[in-house]
Short mmCIF file of C-alpha atoms in Angstrom, two decimals:
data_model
loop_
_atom_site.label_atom_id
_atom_site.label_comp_id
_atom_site.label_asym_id
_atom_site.label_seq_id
_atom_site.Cartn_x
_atom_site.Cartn_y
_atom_site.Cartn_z
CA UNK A 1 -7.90 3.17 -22.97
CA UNK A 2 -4.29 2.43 -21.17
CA UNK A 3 -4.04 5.39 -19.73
CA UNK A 4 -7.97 4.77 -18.19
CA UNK A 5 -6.49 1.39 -16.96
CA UNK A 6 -3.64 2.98 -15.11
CA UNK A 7 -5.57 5.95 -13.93
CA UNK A 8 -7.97 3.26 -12.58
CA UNK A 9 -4.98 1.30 -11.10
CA UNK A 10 -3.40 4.52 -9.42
CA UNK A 11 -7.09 4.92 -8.17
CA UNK A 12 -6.95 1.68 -6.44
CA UNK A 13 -3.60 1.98 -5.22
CA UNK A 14 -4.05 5.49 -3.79
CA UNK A 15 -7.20 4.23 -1.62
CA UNK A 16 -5.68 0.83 -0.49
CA UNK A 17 -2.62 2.86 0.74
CA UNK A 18 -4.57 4.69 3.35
CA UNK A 19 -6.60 1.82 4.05
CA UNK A 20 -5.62 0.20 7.93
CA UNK A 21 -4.44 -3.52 6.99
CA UNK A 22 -4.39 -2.72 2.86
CA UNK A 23 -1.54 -2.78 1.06
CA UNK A 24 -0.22 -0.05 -1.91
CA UNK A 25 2.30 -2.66 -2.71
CA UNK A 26 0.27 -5.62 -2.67
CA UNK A 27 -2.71 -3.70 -4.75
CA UNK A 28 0.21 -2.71 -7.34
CA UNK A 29 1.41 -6.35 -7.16
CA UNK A 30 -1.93 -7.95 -8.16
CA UNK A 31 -2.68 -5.24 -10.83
CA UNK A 32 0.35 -6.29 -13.02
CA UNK A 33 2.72 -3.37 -12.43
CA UNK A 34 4.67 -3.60 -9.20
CA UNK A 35 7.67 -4.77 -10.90
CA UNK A 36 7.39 -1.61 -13.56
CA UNK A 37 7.25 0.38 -10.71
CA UNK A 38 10.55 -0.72 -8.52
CA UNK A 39 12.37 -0.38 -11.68
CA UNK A 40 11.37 3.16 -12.41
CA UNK A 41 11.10 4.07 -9.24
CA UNK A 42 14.81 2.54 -8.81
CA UNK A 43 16.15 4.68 -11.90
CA UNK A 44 13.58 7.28 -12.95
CA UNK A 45 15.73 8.62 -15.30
CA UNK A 46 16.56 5.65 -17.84
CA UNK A 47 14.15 6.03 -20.45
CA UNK A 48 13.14 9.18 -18.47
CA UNK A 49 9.63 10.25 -20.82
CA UNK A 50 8.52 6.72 -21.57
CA UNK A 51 8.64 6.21 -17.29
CA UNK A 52 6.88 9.79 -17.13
CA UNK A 53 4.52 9.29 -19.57
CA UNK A 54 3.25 5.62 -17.95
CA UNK A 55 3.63 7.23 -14.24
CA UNK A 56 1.40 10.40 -14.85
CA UNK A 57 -1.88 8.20 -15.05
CA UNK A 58 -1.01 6.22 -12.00
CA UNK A 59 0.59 8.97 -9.96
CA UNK A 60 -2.62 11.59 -10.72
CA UNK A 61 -5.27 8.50 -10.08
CA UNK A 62 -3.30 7.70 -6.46
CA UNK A 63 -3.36 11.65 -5.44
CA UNK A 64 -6.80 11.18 -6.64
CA UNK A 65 -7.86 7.76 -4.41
CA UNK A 66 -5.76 9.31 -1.61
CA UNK A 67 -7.68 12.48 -1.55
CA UNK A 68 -10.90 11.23 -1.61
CA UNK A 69 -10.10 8.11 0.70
CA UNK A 70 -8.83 10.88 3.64
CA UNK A 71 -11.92 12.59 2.86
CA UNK A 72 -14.45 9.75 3.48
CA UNK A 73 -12.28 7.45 5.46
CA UNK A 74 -13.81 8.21 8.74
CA UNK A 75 -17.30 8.00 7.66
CA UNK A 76 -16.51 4.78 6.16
CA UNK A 77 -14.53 2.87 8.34
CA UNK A 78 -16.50 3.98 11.77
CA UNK A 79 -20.15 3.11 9.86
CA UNK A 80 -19.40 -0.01 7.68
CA UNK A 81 -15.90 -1.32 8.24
CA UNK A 82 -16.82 -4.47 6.95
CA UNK A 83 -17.61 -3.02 3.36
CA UNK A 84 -15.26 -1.12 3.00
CA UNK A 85 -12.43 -3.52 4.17
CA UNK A 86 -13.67 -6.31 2.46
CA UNK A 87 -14.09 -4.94 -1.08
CA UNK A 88 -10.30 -3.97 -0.89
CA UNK A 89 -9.68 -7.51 0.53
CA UNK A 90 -11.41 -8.50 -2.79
CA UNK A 91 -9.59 -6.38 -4.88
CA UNK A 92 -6.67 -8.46 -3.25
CA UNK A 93 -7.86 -11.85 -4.01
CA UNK A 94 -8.86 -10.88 -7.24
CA UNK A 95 -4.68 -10.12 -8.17
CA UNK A 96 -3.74 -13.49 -7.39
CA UNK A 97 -4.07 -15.58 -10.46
CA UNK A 98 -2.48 -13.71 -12.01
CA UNK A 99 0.38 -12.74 -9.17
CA UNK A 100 0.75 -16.65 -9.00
CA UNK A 101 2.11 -16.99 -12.51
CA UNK A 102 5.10 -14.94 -11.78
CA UNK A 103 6.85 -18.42 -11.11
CA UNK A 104 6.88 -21.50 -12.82
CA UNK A 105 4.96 -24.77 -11.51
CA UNK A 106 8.17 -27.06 -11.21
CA UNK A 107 9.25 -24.31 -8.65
CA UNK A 108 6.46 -25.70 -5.77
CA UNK A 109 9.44 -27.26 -3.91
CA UNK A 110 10.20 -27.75 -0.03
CA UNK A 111 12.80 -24.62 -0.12
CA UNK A 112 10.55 -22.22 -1.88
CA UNK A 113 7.44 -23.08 0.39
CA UNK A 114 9.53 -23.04 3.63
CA UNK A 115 10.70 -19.47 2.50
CA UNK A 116 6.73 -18.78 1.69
CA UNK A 117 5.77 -20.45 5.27
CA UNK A 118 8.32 -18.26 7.02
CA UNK A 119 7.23 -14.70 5.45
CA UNK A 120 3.77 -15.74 6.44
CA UNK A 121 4.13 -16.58 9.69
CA UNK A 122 6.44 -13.70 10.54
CA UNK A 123 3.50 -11.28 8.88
CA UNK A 124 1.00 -13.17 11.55
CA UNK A 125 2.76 -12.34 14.52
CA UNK A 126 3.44 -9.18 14.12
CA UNK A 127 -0.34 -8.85 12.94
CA UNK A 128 -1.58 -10.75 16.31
CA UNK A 129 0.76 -9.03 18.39
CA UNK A 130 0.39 -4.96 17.54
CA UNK A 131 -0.39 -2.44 20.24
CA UNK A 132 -1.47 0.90 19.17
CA UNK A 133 0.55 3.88 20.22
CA UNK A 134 -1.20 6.76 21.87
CA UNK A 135 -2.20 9.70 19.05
CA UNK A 136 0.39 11.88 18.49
CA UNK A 137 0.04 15.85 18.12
CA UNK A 138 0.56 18.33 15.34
CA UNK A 139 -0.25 21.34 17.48
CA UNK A 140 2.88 23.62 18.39
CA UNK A 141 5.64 21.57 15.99
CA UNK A 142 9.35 22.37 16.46
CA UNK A 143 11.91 21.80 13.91
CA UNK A 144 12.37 18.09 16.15
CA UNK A 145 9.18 17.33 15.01
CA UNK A 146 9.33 18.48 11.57
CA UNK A 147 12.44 15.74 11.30
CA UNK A 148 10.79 13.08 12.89
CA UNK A 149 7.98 13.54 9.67
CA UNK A 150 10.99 12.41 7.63
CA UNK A 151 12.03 9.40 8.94
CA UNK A 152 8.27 8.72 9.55
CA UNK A 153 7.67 9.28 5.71
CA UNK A 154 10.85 6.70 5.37
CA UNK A 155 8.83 3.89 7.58
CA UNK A 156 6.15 4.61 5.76
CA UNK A 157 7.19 4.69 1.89
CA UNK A 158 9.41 0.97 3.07
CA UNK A 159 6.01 -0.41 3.83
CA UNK A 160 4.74 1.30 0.91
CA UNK A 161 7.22 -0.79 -1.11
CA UNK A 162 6.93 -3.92 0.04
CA UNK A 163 4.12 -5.74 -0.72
CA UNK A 164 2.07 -7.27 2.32
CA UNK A 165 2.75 -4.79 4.75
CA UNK A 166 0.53 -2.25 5.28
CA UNK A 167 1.96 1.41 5.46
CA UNK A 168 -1.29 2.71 6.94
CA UNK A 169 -1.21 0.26 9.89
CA UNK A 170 2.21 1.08 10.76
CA UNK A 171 1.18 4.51 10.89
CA UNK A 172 -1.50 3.85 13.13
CA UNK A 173 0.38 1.68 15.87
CA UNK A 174 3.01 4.58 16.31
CA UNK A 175 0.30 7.15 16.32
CA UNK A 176 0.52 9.43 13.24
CA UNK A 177 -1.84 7.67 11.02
CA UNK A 178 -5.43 9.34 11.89
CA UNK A 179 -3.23 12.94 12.31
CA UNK A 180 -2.23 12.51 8.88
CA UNK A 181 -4.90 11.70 7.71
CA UNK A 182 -6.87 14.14 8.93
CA UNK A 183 -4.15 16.71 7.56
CA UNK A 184 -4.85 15.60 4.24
CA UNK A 185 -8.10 15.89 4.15
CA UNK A 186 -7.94 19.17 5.94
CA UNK A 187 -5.94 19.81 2.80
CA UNK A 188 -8.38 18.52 0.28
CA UNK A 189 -10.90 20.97 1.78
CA UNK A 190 -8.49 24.14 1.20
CA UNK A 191 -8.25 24.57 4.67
CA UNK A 192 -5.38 25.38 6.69
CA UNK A 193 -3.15 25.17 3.57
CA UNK A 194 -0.15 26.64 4.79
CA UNK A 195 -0.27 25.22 8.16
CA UNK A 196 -1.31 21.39 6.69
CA UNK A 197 1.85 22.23 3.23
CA UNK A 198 4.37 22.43 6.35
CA UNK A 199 3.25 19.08 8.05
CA UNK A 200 2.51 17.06 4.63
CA UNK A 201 5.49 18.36 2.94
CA UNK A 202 8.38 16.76 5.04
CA UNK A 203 6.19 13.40 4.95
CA UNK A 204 6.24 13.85 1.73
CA UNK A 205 10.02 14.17 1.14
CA UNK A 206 10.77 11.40 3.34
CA UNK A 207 8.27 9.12 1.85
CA UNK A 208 10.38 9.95 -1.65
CA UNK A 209 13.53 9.17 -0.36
CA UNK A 210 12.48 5.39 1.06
CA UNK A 211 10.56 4.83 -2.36
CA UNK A 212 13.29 5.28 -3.80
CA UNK A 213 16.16 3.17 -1.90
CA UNK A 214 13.97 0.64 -1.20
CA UNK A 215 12.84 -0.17 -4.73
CA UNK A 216 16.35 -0.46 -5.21
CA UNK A 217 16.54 -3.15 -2.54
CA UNK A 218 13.12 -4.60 -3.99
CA UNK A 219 14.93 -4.62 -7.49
CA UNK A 220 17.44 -6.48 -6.72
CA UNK A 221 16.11 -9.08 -5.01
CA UNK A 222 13.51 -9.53 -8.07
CA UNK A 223 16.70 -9.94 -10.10
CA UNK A 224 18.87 -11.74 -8.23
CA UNK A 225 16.06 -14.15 -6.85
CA UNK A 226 12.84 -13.69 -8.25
CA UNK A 227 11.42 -16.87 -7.56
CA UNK A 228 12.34 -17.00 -4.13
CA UNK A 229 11.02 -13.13 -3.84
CA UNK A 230 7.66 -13.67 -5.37
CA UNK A 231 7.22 -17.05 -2.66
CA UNK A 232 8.08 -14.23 0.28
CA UNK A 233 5.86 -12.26 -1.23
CA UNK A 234 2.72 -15.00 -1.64
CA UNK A 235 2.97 -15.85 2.49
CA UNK A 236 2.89 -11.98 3.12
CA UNK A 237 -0.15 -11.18 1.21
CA UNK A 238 -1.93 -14.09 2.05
CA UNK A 239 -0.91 -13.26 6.03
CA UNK A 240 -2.27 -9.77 5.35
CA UNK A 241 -5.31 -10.93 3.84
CA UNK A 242 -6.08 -13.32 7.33
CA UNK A 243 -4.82 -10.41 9.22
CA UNK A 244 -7.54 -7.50 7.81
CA UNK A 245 -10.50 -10.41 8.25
CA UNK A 246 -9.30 -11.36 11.73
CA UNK A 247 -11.35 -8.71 13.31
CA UNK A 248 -14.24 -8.10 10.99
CA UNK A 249 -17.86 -9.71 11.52
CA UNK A 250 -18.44 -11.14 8.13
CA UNK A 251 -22.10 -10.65 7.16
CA UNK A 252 -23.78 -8.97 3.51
CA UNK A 253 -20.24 -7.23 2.77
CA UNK A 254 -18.68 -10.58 1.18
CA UNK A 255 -20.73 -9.64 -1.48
CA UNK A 256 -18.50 -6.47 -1.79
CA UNK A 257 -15.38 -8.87 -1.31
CA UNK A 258 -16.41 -10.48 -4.92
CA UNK A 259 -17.39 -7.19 -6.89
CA UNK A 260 -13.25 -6.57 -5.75
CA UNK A 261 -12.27 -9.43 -7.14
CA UNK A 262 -14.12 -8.58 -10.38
CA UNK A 263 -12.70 -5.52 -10.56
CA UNK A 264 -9.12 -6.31 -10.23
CA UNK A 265 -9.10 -9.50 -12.27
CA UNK A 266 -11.06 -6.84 -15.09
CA UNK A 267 -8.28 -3.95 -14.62
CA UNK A 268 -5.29 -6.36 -14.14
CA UNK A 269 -5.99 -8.11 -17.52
#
């Protein structure tokens, strides 16, 4: 039944990642296993079959919610963009009881709430103040471009990582997120292989590499100052949750914002 749990949790994960606005980090965050993560993640190889053995479940149920996400994304986002950004919004909300009891109550003090104040606000403006780049091109790569997936698997593994900040909508404001996208699910349909292998591939690599220095970064902060971490951390994902509403027209689909909630609070027990 764990291994359900974390296959359901890597599920979640995978899907919120390619989500515009949604957050891997945040969705790891509220389902009780972020912190697992940036340790492993920051030394795979202590305890090296206990850390495989937990990230098999989660690793196969993300490939899985990533998959099928870049295969229905389109569909879902251009018809009902209000359902299906609101039941991940829910999935959000649903986390944060629990998040919230990462730190202690006597902790509520002017210092930790400025800190909280600042991430938020910082999260907001960069939110408010995003202009999309133009689409960029797969067609006719050179090894320039083949580089550039690297680093652009870096940006997007860093946003990965830290909760709050969505890697997806980074993608999309310097132009590679529907291309990639559309790769993968190209991909997922067994077509193209070779072709889509040599664009996904260095992604892939460079996605690895920020993963893993920046849940090193991540790791120490939660060490060194976890308290003052996790109050970051509240302003960001409550700045991302304003942020993905901002432009939706709120109708039926709160109803799909609460069956998130349920299912997170259910999963993250």
């Amino acid at each position: 039944m764990e291994k359900v749990k974390l296959f359901l949790k890597g599920l979640i994960i995978g899907c919120a990642s390619i989500l515009p606005g949604i957050s891997g980090g945040t969705m790891a965050l509220t389902l009780g296993i972020y912190e697992r993560l940036i340790k492993i993640a920051g030394n795979v190889f202590h305890n090296f079959k206990k850390n495989v053995l937990f990230l098999i479940p989660i690793g196969v149920g993300a490939l899985v919610g990533i998959f099928l996400l870049s295969t229905f994304i389109n569909v879902g986002l251009e018809k009902y963009p209000e359902i299906t950004t609101l039941f991940f919004v829910g999935l959000m909300i649903g986390g944060i009881p629990s998040l919230l009891k990462k730190v202690k109550k006597k902790s509520f003090n002017f210092k930790n709430i400025t800190i909280s104040l600042i991430a938020f606000t910082t999260i907001i403006i960069f939110i408010l103040t995003k202009e999309v780049s133009n689409e960029v091109s797969f067609v006719g790569m050179n090894i320039t471009g083949y580089i550039t997936l690297v680093f652009i698997g870096i940006l997007a593994s860093a946003t990965l990582v830290i909760p709050g900040i969505s890697g997806s909508l980074v993608l999309m404001l310097i132009g590679y997120y529907k291309p990639i996208v559309e790769t993968i699910s190209s991909l997922a349909k067994f077509n193209d292989i070779g072709k889509n292998l040599l664009i996904l591939i260095p992604f892939a690599i460079g996605t690895v590499v920020g993963i893993v220095i920046i849940s090193k970064i991540i790791g120490y902060l939660l060490k060194k100052y976890p308290t003052q971490t996790y109050y970051a951390i509240y302003g960001i994902i409550f700045a991302s949750i304003i942020g993905v509403l901002i432009p939706l027209n709120v109708g039926v689909a709160v109803i799909l914002l609460f069956v998130g909630m349920f299912i997170t609070y259910q999963v993250g027990e």
